[in-house]
PDB file of C-alpha atoms and ligand atoms in Angstrom:
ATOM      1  CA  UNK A 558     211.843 -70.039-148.193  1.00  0.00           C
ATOM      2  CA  UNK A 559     208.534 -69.131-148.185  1.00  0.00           C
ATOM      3  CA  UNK A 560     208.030 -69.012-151.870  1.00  0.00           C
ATOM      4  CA  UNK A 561     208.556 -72.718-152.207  1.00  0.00           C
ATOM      5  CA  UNK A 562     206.367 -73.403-149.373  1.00  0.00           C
ATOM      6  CA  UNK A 563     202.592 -73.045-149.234  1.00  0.00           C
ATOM      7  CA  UNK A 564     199.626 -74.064-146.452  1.00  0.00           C
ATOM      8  CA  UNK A 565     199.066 -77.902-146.756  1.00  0.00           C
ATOM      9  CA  UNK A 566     196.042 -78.927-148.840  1.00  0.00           C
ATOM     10  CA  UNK A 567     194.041 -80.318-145.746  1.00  0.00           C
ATOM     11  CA  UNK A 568     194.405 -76.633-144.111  1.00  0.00           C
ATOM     12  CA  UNK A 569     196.574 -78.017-141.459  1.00  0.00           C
ATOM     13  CA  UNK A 570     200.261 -77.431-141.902  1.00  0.00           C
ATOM     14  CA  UNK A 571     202.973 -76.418-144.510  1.00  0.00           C
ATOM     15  CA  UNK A 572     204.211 -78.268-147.526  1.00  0.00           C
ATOM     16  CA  UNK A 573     205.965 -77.727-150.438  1.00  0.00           C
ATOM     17  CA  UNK A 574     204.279 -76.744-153.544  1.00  0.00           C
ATOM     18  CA  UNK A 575     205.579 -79.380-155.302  1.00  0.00           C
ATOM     19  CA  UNK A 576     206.708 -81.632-152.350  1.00  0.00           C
ATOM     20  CA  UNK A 577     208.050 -84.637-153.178  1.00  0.00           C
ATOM     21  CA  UNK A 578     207.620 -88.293-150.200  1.00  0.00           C
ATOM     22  CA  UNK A 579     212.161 -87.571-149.381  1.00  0.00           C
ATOM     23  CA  UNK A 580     210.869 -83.952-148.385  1.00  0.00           C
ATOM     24  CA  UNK A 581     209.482 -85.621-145.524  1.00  0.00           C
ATOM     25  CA  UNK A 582     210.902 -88.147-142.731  1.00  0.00           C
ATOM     26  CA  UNK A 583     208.689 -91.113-141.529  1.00  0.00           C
ATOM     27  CA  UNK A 584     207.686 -88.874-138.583  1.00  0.00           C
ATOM     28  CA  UNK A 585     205.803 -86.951-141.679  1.00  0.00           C
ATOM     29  CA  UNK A 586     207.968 -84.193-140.624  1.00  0.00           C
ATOM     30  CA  UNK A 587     208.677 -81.199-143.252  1.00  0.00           C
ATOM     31  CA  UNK A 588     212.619 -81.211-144.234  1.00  0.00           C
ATOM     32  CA  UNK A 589     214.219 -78.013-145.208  1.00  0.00           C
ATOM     33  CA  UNK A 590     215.343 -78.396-149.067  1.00  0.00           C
ATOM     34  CA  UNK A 591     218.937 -77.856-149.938  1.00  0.00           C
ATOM     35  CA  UNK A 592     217.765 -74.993-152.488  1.00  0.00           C
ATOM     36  CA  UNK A 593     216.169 -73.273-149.646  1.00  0.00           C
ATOM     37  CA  UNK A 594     218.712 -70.498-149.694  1.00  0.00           C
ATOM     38  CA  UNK A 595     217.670 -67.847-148.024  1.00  0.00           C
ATOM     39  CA  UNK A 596     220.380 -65.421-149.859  1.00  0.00           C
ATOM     40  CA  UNK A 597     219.698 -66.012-153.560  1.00  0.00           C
ATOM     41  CA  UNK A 598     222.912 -66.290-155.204  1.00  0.00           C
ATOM     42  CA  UNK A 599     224.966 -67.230-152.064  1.00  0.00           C
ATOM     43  CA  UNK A 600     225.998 -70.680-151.330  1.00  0.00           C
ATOM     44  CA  UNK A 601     223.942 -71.649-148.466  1.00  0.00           C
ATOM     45  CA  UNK A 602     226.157 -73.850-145.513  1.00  0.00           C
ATOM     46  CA  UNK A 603     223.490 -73.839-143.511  1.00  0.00           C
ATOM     47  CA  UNK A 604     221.850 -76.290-145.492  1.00  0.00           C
ATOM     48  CA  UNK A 605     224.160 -78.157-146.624  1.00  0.00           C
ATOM     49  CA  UNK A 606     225.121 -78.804-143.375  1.00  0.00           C
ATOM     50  CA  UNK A 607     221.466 -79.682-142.635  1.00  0.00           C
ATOM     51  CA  UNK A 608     222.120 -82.598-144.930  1.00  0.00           C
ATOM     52  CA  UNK A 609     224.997 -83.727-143.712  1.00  0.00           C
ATOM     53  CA  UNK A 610     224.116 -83.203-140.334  1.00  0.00           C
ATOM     54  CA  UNK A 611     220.642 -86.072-140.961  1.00  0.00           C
ATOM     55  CA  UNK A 612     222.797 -88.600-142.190  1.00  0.00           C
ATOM     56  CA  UNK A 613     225.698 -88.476-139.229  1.00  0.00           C
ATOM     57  CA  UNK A 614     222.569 -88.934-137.189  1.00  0.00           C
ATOM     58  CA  UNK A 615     221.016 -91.788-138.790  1.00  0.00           C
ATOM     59  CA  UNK A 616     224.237 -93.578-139.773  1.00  0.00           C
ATOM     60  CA  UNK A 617     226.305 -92.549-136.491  1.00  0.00           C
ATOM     61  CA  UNK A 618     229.182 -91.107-139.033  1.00  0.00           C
ATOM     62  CA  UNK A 619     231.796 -88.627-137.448  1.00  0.00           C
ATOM     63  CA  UNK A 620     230.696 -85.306-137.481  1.00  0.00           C
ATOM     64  CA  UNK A 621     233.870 -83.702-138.885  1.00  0.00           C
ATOM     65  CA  UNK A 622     235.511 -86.140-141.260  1.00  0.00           C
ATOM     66  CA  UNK A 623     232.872 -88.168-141.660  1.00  0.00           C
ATOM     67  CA  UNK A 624     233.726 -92.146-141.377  1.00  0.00           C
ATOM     68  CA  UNK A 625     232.503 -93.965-138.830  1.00  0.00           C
ATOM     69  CA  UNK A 626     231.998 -92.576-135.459  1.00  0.00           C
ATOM     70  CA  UNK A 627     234.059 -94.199-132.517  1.00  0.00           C
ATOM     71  CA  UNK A 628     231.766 -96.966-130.817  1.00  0.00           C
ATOM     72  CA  UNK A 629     232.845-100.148-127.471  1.00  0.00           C
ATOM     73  CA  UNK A 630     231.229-101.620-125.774  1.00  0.00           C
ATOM     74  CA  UNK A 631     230.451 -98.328-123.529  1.00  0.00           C
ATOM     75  CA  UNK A 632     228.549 -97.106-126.679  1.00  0.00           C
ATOM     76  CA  UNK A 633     228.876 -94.353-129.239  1.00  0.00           C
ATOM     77  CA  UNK A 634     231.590 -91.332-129.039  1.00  0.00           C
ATOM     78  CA  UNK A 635     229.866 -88.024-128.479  1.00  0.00           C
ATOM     79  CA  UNK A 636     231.539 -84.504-128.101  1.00  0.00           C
ATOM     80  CA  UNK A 637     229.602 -82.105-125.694  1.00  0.00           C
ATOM     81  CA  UNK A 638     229.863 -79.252-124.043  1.00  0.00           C
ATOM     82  CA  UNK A 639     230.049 -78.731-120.282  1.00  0.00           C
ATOM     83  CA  UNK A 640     227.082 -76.606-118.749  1.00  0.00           C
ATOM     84  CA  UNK A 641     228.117 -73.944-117.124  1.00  0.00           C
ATOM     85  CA  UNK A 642     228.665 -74.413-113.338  1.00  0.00           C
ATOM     86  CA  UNK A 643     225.383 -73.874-111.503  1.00  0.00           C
ATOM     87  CA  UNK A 644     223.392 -74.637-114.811  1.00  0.00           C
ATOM     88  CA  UNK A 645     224.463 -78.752-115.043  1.00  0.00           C
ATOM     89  CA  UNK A 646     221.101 -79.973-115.350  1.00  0.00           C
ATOM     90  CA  UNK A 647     220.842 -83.082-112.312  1.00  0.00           C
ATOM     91  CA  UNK A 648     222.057 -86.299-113.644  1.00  0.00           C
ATOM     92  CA  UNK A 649     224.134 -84.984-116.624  1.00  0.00           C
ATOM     93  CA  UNK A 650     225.020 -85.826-119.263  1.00  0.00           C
ATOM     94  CA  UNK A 651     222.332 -88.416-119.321  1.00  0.00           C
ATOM     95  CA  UNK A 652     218.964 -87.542-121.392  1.00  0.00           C
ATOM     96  CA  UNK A 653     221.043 -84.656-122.975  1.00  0.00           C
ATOM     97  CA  UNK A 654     219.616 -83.635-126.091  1.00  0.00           C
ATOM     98  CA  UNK A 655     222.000 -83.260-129.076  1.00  0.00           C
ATOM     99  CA  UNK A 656     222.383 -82.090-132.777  1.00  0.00           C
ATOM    100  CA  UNK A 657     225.458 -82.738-133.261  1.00  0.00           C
ATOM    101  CA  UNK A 658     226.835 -85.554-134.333  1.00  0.00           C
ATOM    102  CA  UNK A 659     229.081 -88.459-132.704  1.00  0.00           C
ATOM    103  CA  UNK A 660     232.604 -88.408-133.133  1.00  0.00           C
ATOM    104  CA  UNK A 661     235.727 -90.653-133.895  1.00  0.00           C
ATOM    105  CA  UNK A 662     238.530 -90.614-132.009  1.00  0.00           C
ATOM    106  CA  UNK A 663     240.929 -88.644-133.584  1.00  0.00           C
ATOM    107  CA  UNK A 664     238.845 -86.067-134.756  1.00  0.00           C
ATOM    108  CA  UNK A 665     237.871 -85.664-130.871  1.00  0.00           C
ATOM    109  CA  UNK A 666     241.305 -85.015-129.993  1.00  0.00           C
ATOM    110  CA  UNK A 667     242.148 -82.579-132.602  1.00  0.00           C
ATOM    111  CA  UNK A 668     238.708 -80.927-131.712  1.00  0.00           C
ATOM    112  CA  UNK A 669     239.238 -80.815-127.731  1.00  0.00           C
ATOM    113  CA  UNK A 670     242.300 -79.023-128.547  1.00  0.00           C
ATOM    114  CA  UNK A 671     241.968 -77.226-131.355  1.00  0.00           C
ATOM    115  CA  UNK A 672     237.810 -76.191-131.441  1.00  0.00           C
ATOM    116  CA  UNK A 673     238.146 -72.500-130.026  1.00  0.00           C
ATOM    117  CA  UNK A 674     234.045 -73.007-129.454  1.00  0.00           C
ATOM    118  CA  UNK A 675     234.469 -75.269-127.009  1.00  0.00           C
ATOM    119  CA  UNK A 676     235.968 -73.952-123.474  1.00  0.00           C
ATOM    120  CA  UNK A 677     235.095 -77.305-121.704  1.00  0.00           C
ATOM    121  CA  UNK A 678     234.792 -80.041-123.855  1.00  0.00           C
ATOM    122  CA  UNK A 679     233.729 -83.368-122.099  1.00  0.00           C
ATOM    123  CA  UNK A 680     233.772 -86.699-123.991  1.00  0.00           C
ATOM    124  CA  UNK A 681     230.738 -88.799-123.777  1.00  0.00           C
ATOM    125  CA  UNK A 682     229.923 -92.193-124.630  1.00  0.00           C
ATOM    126  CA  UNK A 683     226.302 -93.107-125.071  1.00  0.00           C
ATOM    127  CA  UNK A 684     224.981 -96.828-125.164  1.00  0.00           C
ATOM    128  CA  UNK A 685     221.706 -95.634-126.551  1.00  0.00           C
ATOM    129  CA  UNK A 686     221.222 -92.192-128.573  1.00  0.00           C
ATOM    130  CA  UNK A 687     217.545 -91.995-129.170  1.00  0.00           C
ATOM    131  CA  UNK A 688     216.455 -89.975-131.993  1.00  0.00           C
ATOM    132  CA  UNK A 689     214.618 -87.646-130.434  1.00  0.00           C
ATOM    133  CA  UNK A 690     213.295 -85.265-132.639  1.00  0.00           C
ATOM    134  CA  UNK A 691     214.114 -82.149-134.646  1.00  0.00           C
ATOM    135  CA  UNK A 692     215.633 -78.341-134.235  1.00  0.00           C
ATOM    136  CA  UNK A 693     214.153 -75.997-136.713  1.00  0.00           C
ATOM    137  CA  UNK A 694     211.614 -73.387-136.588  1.00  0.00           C
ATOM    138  CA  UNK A 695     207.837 -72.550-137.336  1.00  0.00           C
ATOM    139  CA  UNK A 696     205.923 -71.027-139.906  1.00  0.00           C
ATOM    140  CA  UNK A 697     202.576 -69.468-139.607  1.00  0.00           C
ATOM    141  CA  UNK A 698     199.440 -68.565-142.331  1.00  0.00           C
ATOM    142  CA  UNK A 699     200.029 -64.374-142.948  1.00  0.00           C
ATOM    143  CA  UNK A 700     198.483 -62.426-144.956  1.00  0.00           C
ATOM    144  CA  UNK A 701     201.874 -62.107-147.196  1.00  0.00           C
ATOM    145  CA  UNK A 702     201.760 -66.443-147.264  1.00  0.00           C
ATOM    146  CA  UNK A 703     203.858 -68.329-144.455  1.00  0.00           C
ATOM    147  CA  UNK A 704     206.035 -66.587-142.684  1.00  0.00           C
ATOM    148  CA  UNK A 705     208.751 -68.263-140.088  1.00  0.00           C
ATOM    149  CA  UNK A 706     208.488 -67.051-136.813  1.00  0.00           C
ATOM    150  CA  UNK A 707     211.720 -65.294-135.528  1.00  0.00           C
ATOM    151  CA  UNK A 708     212.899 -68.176-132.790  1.00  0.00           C
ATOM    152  CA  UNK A 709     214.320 -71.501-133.886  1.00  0.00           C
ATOM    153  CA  UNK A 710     213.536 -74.366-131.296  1.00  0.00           C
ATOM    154  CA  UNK A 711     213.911 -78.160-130.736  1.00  0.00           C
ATOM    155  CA  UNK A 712     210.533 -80.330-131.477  1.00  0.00           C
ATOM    156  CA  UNK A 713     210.169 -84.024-130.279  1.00  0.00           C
ATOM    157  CA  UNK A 714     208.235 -86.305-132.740  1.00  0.00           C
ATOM    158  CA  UNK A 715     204.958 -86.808-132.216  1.00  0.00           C
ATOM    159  CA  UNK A 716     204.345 -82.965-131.272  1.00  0.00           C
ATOM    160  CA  UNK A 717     201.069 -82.280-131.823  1.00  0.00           C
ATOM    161  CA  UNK A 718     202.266 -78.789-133.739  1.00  0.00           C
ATOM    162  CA  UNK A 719     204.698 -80.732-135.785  1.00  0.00           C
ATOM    163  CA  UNK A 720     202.953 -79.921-139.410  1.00  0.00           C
ATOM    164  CA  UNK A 721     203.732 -76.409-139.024  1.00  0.00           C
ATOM    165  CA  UNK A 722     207.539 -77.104-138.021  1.00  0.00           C
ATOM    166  CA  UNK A 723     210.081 -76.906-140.504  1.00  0.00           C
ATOM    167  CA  UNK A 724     212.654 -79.037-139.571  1.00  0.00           C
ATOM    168  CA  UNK A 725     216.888 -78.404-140.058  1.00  0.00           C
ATOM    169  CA  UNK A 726     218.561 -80.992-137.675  1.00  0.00           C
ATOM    170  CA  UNK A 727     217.663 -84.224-136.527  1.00  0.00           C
ATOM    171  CA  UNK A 728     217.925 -83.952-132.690  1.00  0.00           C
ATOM    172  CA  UNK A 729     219.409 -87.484-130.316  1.00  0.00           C
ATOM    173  CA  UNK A 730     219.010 -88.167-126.596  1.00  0.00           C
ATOM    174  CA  UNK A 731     221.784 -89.397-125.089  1.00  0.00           C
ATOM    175  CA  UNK A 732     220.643 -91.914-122.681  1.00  0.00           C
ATOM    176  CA  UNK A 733     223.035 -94.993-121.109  1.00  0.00           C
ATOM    177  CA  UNK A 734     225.780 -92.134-120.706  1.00  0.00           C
ATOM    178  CA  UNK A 735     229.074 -92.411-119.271  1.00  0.00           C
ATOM    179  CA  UNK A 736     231.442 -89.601-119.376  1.00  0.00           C
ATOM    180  CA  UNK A 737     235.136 -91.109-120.545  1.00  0.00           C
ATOM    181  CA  UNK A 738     238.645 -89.413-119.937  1.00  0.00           C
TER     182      UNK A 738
HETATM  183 ZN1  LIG B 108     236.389 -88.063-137.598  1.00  0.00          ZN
END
């Protein structure tokens, strides 16, 4: 990764040696490249997933089979997790942020019953899934070049820290929520 990447030309922030405008979203936020593999040699499903992941987002496409997510009148299908008890933030699922992707229907059966992942699966519909921002990590000016620091983390846009944040996942709020059977 960081062979590909170097410090930006105005001193502030990382870019790609020989970045191209798509390696950046209209936030001006970096994009991980799909021949970012960190394991030369190895196909990398991380980042193809990144990918995919971006345009479910955008285009509100089914995160497993990829047609067109369920959406009424009550909004846009969304698969979530339950918190566990005692750590339900007040007011959930509203403002819940998300990187996955909606859902149709019949994927969200199969999933609720067959995702091993998921002990307490709650279906969500949301009237109004903000994008939000991104999940992805940081990268800071060593003496080797850039190197990522260890934690990944979610960013919203306008983060003053942004140009340093490499991003892998576009990240929605889930606002307008109503929890459906
Ligand atoms: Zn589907």
């Amino acid at each position: 990764m960081a062979k590909a990447l170097t410090t930006h030309p105005s001193g502030t922030g990382i870019a790609y040696r020989d970045e191209v405008p798509a390696d950046r979203d209209r936030h001006g936020v970096l994009w991980a490249r799909l021949t970012e593999a960190p394991g030369e040699g190895r196909p990398n499903f991380r980042a193809l997933h990144t990918s995919r992941q971006r345009r479910s987002m955008l285009e509100q496409l089914c995160q497993v089979c990829g047609g067109p997510a369920s959406r009424s009148s009550r909004g846009v299908l969304f698969l979530l997790q339950r918190p566990e008890p005692g750590e339900e933030p007040t007011g959930w699922p509203e403002e819940t942020l998300s990187t996955k992707p909606p859902i149709c229907e019949p994927c969200a059966t199969l999933a609720t019953h067959h995702c091993p992942h998921l002990t307490d699966p709650v279906l969500v519909r949301s009237r109004k899934p903000r994008i939000w921002g991104v999940f992805g990590g940081f990268l800071t000016p060593t003496a080797n070049g850039l190197t990522p620091l260890p934690s990944h983390d979610t960013l919203p846009y306008g983060d003053p820290t942004a140009p340093w944040f490499l991003a892998s996942q576009l990240v929605v709020e889930l606002t307008r929520c109503q929890v459906v059977g």
